[in-house]
C-alpha positions as YAML, in Angstrom:
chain: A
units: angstrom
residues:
- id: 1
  name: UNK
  ca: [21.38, -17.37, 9.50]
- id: 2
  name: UNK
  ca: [18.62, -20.22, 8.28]
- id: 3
  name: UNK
  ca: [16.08, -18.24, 9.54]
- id: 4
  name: UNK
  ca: [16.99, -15.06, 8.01]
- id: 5
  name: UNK
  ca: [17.48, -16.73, 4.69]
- id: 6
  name: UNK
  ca: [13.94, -17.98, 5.01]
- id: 7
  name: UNK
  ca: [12.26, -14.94, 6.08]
- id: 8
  name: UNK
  ca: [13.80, -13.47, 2.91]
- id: 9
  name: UNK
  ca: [12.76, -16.42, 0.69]
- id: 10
  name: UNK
  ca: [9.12, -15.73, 2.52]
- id: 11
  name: UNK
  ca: [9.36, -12.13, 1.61]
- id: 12
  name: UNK
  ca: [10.41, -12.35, -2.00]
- id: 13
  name: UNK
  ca: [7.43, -14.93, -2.54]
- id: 14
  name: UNK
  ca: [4.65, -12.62, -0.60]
- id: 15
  name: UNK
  ca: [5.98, -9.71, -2.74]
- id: 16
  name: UNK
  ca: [5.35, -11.60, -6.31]
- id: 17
  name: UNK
  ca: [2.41, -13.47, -4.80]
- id: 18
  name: UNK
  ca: [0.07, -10.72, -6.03]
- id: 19
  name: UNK
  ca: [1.20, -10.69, -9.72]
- id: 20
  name: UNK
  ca: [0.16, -14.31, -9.27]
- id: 21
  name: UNK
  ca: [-2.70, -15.05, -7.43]
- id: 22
  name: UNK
  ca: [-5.68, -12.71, -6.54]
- id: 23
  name: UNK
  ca: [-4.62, -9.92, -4.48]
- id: 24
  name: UNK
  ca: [-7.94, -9.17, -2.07]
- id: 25
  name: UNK
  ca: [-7.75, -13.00, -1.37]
- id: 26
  name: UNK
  ca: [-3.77, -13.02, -0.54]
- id: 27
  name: UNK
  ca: [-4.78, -9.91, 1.53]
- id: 28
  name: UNK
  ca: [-7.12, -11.81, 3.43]
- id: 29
  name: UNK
  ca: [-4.54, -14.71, 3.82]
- id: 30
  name: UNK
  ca: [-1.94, -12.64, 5.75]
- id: 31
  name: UNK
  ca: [-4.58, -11.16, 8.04]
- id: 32
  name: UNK
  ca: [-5.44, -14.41, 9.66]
- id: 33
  name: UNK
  ca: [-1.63, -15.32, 9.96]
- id: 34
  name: UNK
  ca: [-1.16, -12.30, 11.37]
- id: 35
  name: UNK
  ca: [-3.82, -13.57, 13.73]
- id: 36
  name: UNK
  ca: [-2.30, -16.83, 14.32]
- id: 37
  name: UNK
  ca: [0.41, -15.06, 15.32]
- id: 38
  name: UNK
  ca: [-0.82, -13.16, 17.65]
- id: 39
  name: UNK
  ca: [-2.82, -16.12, 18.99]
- id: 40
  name: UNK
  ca: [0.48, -18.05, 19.20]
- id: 41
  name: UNK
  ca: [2.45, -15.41, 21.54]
- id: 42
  name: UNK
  ca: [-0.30, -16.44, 23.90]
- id: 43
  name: UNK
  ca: [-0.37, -20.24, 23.93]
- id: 44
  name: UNK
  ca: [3.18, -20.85, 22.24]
- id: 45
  name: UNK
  ca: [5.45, -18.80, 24.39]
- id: 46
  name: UNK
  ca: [3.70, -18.42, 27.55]
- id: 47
  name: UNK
  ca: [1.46, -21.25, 27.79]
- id: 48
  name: UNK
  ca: [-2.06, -19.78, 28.51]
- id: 49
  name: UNK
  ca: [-4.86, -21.01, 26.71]
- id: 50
  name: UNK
  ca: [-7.42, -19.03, 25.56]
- id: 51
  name: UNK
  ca: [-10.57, -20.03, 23.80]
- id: 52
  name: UNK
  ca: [-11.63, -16.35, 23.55]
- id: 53
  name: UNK
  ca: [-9.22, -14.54, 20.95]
- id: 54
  name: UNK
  ca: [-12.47, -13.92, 18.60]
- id: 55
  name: UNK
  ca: [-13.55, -11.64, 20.76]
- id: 56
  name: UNK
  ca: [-10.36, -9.34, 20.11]
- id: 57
  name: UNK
  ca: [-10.47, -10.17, 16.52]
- id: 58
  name: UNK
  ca: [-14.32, -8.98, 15.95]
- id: 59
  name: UNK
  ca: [-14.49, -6.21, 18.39]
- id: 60
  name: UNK
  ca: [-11.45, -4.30, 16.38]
- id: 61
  name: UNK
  ca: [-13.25, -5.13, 13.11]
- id: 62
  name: UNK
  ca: [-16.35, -3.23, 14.20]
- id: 63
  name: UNK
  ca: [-14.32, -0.50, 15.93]
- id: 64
  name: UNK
  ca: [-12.44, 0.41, 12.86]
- id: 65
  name: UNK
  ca: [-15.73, -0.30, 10.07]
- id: 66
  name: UNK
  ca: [-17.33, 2.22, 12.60]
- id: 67
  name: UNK
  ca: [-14.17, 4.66, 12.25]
- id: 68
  name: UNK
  ca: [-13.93, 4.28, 8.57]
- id: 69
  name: UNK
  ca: [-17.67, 4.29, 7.54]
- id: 70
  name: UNK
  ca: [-19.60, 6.28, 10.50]
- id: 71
  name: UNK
  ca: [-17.22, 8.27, 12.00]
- id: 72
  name: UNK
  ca: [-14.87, 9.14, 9.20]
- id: 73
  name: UNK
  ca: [-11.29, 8.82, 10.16]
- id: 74
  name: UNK
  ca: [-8.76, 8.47, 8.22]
- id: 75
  name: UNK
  ca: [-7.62, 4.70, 7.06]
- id: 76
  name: UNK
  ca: [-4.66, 4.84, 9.72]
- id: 77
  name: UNK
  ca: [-6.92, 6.21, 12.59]
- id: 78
  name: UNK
  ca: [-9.23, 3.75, 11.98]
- id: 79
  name: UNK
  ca: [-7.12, 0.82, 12.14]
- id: 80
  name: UNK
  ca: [-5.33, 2.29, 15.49]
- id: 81
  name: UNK
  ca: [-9.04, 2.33, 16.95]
- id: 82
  name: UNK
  ca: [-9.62, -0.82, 16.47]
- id: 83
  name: UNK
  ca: [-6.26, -2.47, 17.92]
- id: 84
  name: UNK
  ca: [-7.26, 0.02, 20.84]
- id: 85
  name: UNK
  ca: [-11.08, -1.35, 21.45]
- id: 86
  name: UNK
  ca: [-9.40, -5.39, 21.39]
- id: 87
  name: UNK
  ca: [-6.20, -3.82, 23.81]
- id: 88
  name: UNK
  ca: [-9.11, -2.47, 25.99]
- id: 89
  name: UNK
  ca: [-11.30, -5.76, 25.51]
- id: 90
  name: UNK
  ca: [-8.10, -7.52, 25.83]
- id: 91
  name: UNK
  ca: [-7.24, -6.17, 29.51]
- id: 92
  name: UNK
  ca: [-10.66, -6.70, 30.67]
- id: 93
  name: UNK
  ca: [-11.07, -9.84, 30.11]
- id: 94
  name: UNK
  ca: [-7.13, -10.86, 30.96]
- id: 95
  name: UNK
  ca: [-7.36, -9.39, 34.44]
- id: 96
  name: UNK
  ca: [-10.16, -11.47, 34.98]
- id: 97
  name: UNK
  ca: [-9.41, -14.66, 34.07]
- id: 98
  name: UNK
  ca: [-5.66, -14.09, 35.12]
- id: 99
  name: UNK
  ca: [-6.65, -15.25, 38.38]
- id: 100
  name: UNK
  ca: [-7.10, -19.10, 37.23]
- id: 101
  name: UNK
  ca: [-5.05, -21.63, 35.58]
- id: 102
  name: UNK
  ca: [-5.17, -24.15, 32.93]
- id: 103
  name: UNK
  ca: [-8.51, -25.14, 32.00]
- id: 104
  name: UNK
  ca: [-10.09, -22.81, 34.24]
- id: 105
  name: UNK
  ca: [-8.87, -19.92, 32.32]
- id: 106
  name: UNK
  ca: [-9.77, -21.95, 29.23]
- id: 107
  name: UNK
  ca: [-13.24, -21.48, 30.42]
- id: 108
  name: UNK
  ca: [-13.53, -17.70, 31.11]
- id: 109
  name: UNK
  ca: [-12.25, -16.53, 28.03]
- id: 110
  name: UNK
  ca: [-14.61, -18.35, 26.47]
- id: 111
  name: UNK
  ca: [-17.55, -17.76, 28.46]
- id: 112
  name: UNK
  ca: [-16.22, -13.66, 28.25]
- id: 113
  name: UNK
  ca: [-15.97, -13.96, 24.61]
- id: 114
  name: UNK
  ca: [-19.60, -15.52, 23.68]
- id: 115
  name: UNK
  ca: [-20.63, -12.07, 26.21]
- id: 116
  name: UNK
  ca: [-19.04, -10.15, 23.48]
- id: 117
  name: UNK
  ca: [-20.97, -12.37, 21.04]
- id: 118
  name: UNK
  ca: [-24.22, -11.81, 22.61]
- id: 119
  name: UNK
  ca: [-23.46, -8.39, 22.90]
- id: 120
  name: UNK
  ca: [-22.53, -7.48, 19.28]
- id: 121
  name: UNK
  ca: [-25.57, -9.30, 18.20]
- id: 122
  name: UNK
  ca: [-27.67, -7.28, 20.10]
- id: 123
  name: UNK
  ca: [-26.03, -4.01, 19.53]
- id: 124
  name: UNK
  ca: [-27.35, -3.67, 15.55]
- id: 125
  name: UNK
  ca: [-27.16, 0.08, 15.21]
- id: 126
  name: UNK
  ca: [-23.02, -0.55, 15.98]
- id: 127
  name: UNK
  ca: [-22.67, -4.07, 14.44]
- id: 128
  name: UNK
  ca: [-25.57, -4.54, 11.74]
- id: 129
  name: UNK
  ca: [-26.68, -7.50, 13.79]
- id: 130
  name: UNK
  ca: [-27.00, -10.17, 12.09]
- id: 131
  name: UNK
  ca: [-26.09, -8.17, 8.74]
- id: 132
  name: UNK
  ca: [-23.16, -7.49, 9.30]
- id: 133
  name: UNK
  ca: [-21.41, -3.70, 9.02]
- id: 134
  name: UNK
  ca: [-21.30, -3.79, 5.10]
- id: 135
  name: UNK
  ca: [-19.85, -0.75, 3.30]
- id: 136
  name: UNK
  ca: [-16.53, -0.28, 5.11]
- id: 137
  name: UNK
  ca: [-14.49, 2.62, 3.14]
- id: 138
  name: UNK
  ca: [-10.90, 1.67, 2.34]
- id: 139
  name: UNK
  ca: [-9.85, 5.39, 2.13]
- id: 140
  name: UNK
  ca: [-6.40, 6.70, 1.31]
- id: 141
  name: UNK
  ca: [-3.71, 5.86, 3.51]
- id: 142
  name: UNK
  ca: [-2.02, 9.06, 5.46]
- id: 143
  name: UNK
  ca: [-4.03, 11.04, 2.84]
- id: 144
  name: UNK
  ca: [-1.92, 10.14, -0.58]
- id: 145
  name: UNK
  ca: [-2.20, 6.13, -0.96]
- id: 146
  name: UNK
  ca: [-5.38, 5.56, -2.38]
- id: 147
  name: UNK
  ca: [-6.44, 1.49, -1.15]
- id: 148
  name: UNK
  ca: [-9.34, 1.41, -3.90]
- id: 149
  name: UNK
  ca: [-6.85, -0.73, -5.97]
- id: 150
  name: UNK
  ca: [-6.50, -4.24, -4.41]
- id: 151
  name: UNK
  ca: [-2.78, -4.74, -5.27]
- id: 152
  name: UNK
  ca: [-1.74, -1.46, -3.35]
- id: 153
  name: UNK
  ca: [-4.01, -2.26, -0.82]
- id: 154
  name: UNK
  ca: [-2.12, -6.08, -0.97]
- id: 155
  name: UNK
  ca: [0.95, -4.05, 0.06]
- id: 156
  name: UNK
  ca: [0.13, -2.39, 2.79]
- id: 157
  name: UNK
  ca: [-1.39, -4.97, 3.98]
- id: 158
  name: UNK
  ca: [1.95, -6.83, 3.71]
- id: 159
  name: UNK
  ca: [3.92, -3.91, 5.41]
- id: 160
  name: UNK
  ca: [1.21, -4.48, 8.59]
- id: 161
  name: UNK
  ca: [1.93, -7.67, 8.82]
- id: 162
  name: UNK
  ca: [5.89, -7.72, 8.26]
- id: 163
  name: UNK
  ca: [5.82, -5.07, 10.98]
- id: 164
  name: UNK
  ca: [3.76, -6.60, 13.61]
- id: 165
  name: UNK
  ca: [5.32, -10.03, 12.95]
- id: 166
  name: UNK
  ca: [8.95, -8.28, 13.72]
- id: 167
  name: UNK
  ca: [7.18, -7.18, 16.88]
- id: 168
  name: UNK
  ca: [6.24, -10.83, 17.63]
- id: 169
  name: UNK
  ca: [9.97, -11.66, 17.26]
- id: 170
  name: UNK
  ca: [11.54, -8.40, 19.02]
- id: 171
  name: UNK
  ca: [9.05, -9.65, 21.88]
- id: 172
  name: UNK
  ca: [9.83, -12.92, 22.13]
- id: 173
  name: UNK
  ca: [13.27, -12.71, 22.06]
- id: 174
  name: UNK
  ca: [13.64, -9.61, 24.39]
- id: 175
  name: UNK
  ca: [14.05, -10.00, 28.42]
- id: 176
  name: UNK
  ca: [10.29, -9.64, 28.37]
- id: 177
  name: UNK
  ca: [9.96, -12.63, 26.56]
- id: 178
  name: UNK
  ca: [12.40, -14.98, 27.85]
- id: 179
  name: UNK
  ca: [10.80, -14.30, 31.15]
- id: 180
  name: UNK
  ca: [7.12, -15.34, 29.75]
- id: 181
  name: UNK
  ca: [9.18, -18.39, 28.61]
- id: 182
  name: UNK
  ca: [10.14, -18.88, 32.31]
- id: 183
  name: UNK
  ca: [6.19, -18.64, 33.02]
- id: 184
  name: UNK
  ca: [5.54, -21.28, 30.34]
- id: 185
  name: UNK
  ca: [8.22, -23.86, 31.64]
- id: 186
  name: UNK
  ca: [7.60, -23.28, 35.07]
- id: 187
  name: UNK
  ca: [5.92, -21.18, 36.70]
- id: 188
  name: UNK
  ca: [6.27, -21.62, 40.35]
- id: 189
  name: UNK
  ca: [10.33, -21.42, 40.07]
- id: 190
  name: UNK
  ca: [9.44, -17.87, 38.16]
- id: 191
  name: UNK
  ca: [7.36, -16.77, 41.56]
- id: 192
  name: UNK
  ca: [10.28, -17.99, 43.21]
- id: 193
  name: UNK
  ca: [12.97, -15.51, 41.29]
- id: 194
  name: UNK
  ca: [10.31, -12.58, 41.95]
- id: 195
  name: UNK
  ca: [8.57, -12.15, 38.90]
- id: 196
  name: UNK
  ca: [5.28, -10.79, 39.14]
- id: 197
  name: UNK
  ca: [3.81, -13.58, 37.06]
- id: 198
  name: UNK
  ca: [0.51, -12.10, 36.69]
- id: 199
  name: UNK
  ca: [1.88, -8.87, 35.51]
- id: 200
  name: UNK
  ca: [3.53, -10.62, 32.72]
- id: 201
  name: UNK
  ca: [0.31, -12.98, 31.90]
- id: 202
  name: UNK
  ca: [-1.76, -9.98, 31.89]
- id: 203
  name: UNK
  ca: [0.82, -7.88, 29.63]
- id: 204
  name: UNK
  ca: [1.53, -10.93, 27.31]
- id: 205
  name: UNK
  ca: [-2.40, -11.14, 27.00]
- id: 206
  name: UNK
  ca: [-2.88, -7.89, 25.97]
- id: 207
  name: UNK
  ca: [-0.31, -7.64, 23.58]
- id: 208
  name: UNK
  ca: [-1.89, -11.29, 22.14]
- id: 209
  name: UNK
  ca: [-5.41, -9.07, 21.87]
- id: 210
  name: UNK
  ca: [-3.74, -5.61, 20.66]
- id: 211
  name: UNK
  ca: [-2.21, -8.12, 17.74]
- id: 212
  name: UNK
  ca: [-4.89, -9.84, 17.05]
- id: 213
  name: UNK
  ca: [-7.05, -6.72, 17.30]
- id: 214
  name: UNK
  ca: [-4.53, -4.85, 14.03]
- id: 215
  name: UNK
  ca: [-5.49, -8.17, 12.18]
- id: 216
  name: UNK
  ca: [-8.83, -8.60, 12.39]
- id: 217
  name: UNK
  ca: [-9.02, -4.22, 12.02]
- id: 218
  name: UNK
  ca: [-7.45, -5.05, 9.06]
- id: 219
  name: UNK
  ca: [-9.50, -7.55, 7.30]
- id: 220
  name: UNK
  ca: [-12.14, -5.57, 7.52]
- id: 221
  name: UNK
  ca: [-10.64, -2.70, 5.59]
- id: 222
  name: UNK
  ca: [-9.78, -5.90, 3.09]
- id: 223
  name: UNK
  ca: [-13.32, -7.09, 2.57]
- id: 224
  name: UNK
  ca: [-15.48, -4.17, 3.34]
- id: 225
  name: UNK
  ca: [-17.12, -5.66, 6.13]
- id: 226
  name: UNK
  ca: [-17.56, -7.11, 9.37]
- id: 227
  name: UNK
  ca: [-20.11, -9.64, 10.71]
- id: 228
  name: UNK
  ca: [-20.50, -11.92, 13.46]
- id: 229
  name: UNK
  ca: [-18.96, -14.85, 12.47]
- id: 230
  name: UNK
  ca: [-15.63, -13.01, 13.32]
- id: 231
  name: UNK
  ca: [-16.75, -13.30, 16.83]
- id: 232
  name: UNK
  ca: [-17.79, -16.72, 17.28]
- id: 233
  name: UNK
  ca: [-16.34, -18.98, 19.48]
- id: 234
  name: UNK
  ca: [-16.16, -20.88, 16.13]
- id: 235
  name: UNK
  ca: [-13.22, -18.60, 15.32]
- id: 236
  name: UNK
  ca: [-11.11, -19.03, 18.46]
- id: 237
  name: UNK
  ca: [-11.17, -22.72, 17.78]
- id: 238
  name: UNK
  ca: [-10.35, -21.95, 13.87]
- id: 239
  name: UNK
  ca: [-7.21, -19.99, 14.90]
- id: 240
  name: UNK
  ca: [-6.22, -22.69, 17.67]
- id: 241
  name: UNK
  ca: [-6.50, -25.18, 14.88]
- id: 242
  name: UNK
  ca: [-4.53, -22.62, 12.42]
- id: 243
  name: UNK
  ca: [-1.41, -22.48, 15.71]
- id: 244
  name: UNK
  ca: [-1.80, -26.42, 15.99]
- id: 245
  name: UNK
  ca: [-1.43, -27.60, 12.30]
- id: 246
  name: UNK
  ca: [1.88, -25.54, 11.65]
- id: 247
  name: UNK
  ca: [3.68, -25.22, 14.80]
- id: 248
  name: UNK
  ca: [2.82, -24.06, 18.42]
- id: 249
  name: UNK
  ca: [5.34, -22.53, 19.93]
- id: 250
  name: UNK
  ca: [7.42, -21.70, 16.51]
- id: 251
  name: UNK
  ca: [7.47, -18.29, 14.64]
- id: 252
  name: UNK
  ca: [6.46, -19.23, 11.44]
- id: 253
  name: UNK
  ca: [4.39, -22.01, 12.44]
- id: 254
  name: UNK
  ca: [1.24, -20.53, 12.95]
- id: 255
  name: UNK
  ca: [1.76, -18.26, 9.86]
- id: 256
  name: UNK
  ca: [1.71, -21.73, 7.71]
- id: 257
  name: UNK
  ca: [-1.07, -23.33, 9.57]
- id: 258
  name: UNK
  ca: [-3.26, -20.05, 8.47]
- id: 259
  name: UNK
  ca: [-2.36, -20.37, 4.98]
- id: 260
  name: UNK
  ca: [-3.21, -24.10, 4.65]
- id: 261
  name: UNK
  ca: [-6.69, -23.70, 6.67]
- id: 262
  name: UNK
  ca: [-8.03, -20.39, 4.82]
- id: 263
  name: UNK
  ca: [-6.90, -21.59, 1.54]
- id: 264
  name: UNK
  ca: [-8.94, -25.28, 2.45]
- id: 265
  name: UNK
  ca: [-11.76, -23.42, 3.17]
- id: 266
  name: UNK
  ca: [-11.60, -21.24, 0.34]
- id: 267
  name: UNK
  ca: [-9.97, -22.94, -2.77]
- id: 268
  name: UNK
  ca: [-10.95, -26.66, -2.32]
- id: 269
  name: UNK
  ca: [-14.23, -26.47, -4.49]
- id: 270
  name: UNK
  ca: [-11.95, -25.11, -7.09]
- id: 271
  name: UNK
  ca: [-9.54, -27.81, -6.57]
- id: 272
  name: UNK
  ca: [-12.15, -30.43, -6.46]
- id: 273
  name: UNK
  ca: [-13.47, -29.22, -9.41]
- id: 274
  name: UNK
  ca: [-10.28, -28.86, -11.19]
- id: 275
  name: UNK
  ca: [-9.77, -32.69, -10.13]
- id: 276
  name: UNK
  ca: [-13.00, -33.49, -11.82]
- id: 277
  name: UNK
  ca: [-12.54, -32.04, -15.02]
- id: 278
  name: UNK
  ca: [-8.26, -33.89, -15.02]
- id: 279
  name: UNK
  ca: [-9.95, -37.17, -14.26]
- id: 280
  name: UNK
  ca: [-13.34, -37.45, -15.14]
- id: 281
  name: UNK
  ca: [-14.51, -38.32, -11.42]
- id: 282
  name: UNK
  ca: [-17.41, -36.75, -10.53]
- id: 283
  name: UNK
  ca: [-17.05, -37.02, -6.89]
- id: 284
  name: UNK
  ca: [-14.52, -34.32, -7.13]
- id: 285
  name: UNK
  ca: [-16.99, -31.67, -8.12]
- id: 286
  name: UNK
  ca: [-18.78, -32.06, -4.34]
- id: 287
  name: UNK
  ca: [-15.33, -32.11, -2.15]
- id: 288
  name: UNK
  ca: [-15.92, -28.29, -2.02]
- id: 289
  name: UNK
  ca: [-18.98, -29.19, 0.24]
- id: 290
  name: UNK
  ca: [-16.94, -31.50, 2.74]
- id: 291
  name: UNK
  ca: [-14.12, -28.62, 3.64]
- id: 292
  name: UNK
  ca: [-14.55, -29.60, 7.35]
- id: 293
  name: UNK
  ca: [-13.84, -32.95, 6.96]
- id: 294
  name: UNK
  ca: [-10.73, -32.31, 4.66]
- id: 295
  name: UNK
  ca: [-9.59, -29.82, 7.37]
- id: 296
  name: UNK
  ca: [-10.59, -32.27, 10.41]
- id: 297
  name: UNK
  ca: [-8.47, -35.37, 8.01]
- id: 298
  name: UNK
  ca: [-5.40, -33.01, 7.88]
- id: 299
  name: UNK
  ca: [-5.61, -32.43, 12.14]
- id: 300
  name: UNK
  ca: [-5.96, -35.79, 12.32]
- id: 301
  name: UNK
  ca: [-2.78, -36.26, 10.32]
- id: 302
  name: UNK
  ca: [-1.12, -33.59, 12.04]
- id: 303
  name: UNK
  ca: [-2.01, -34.84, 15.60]
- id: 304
  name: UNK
  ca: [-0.95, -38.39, 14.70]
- id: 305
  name: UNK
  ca: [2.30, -37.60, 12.35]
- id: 306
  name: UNK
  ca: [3.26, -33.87, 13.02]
- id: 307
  name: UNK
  ca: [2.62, -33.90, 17.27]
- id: 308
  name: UNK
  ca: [4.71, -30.55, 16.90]
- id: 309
  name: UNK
  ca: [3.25, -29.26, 13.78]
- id: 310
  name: UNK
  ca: [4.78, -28.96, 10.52]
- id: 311
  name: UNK
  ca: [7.20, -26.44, 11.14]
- id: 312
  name: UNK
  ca: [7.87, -27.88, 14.53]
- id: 313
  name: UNK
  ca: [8.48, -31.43, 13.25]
- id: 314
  name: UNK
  ca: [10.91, -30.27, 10.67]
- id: 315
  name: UNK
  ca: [12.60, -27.80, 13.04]
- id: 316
  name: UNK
  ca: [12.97, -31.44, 15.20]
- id: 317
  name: UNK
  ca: [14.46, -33.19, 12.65]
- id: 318
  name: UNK
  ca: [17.13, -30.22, 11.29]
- id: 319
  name: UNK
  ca: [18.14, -30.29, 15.24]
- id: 320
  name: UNK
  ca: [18.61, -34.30, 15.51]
- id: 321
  name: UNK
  ca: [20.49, -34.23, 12.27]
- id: 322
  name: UNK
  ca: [23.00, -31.45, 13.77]
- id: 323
  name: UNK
  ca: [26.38, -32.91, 14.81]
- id: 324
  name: UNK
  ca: [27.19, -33.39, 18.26]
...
């Protein structure tokens, strides 16, 4: 019942948060938790690693610009094409590096992801190169919704992302998941039961891509664009950090984590400058410059205070304070 009365507390805020705040920018926000998410079903709940979930996240933003700007589908079309080109992406590179463990399958996602890199760089009439796609239509959802103004476009976005997170937790807590839970603990006793472990890794995997694929699909139709930093290893490591700061293995964990990192990186020169002008330091007006520090200080933190996360700390501490 705690969690339900939080996921309602979470949904009345998101719904006034655009009356507040700036609505492409909150858009924007809920795309990368989405990704986090998605990241998170991976690593959190059945323990594979993967340093290569940029290449889902880029490859869908370049499969839907394309649908949306070059090959004119409609807003709906264009985000299922690009949750199908990281699903296809997705089970490529899965069923290869399925067949190692631990750091070993670390490895191959990443070295598979950088090919997708080096790939999209190269391929400039589909990806703009190093320009970027620029000039990605929003359209008019199913033909009557017209996304042109941001705080419609705000609540769509929020309707993805309720709905895909509700898949997360239909997943997780469905036979399917508990057995991917099995995997996680242990997975030589879930060889032993007859599970076809690398079935499940390579289905788990794919649903991680297909996920993170409908969020990074979606931030393009956000921002009007896609470029290549969205499929830099850089961004696997921004979304592990994202899963790490609020909570592996939790729900809303990762969703937190992606709030505090994107708004770091975007709002602390404000803040800093803010600071400055409340008392009169002048440091404060170059803090906007040091972002990765800040953001490497508050994994420090994390690491050394929160070894769960924030949301898994204080999930720790609710449960100790339970009577026995």
């Amino acid at each position: 019942m705690n969690k339900k009365i939080g996921y309602l507390i979470a949904l009345a805020i998101a719904l006034a948060a655009p009356f507040v705040g700036y609505p492409v920018f909150l858009s924007k926000l809920l795309c990368f938790a989405l990704f986090a998410c998605a990241f998170n079903l991976l690593i959190g709940f059945t323990g594979l690693l993967s340093f290569g979930h940029a290449a889902f996240f880029g490859v869908a933003g370049y499969v839907a610009g394309n649908a949306l700007k070059v090959w004119g589908l409609p807003t709906e079309l264009g985000l299922l094409a690009g949750v199908a080109g990281a699903a296809l992406v997705g089970l490529v590179m899965g069923a290869l590096a399925i067949r190692r463990q631990g750091i070993y399958f670390s490895m191959i996602t990443l070295a598979l992801a950088q090919m997708v890199y080096f790939g999209a760089l190269r391929a400039g009439e589909f990806t703009g190169g190093e320009d970027g796609l620029q000039g990605v239509p929003r359209g008019k959802l199913l033909g009557t919704v017209d996304l042109a103004n941001d705080t419609t476009l705000y609540f769509v976005v929020l309707g993805i992302c309720v709905l895909a997170f509700a898949l997360i937790v239909r997943t997780v807590h469905s036979p399917f998941g508990q057995v991917l839970k099995a995997i996680k603990e242990n997975e030589p006793r879930a060889i032993s039961l007859g599970y076809d472990v690398d079935k499940y890794k390579l289905l788990a995997f794919v649903l991680s891509a297909a996920i993170a694929g409908l969020a990074g699909a979606t931030k393009t139709l956000v921002l009007g664009f896609e470029t290549l930093t969205d499929v830099h290893w850089t961004m696997s490591g921004l979304v592990i950090l994202m899963t790490l700061v609020g909570g592996m293995g939790t729900l809303a964990g990762p969703m937190l984590g992606a709030i505090i990192i994107i708004a770091l990186e975007n709002k602390l020169g404000d803040w800093g400058t803010l600071l400055a002008q409340l008392t009169g330091i002048e440091w404060f007006n170059t803090i906007g410059e040091a972002v990765n520090m800040v953001v490497g200080l508050i994994f420090i933190i994390c690491v050394l205070l929160f070894r769960r996360g924030i949301i898994g700390e204080f999930i720790a501490l609710a449960g100790k304070r339970k009577p026995v």
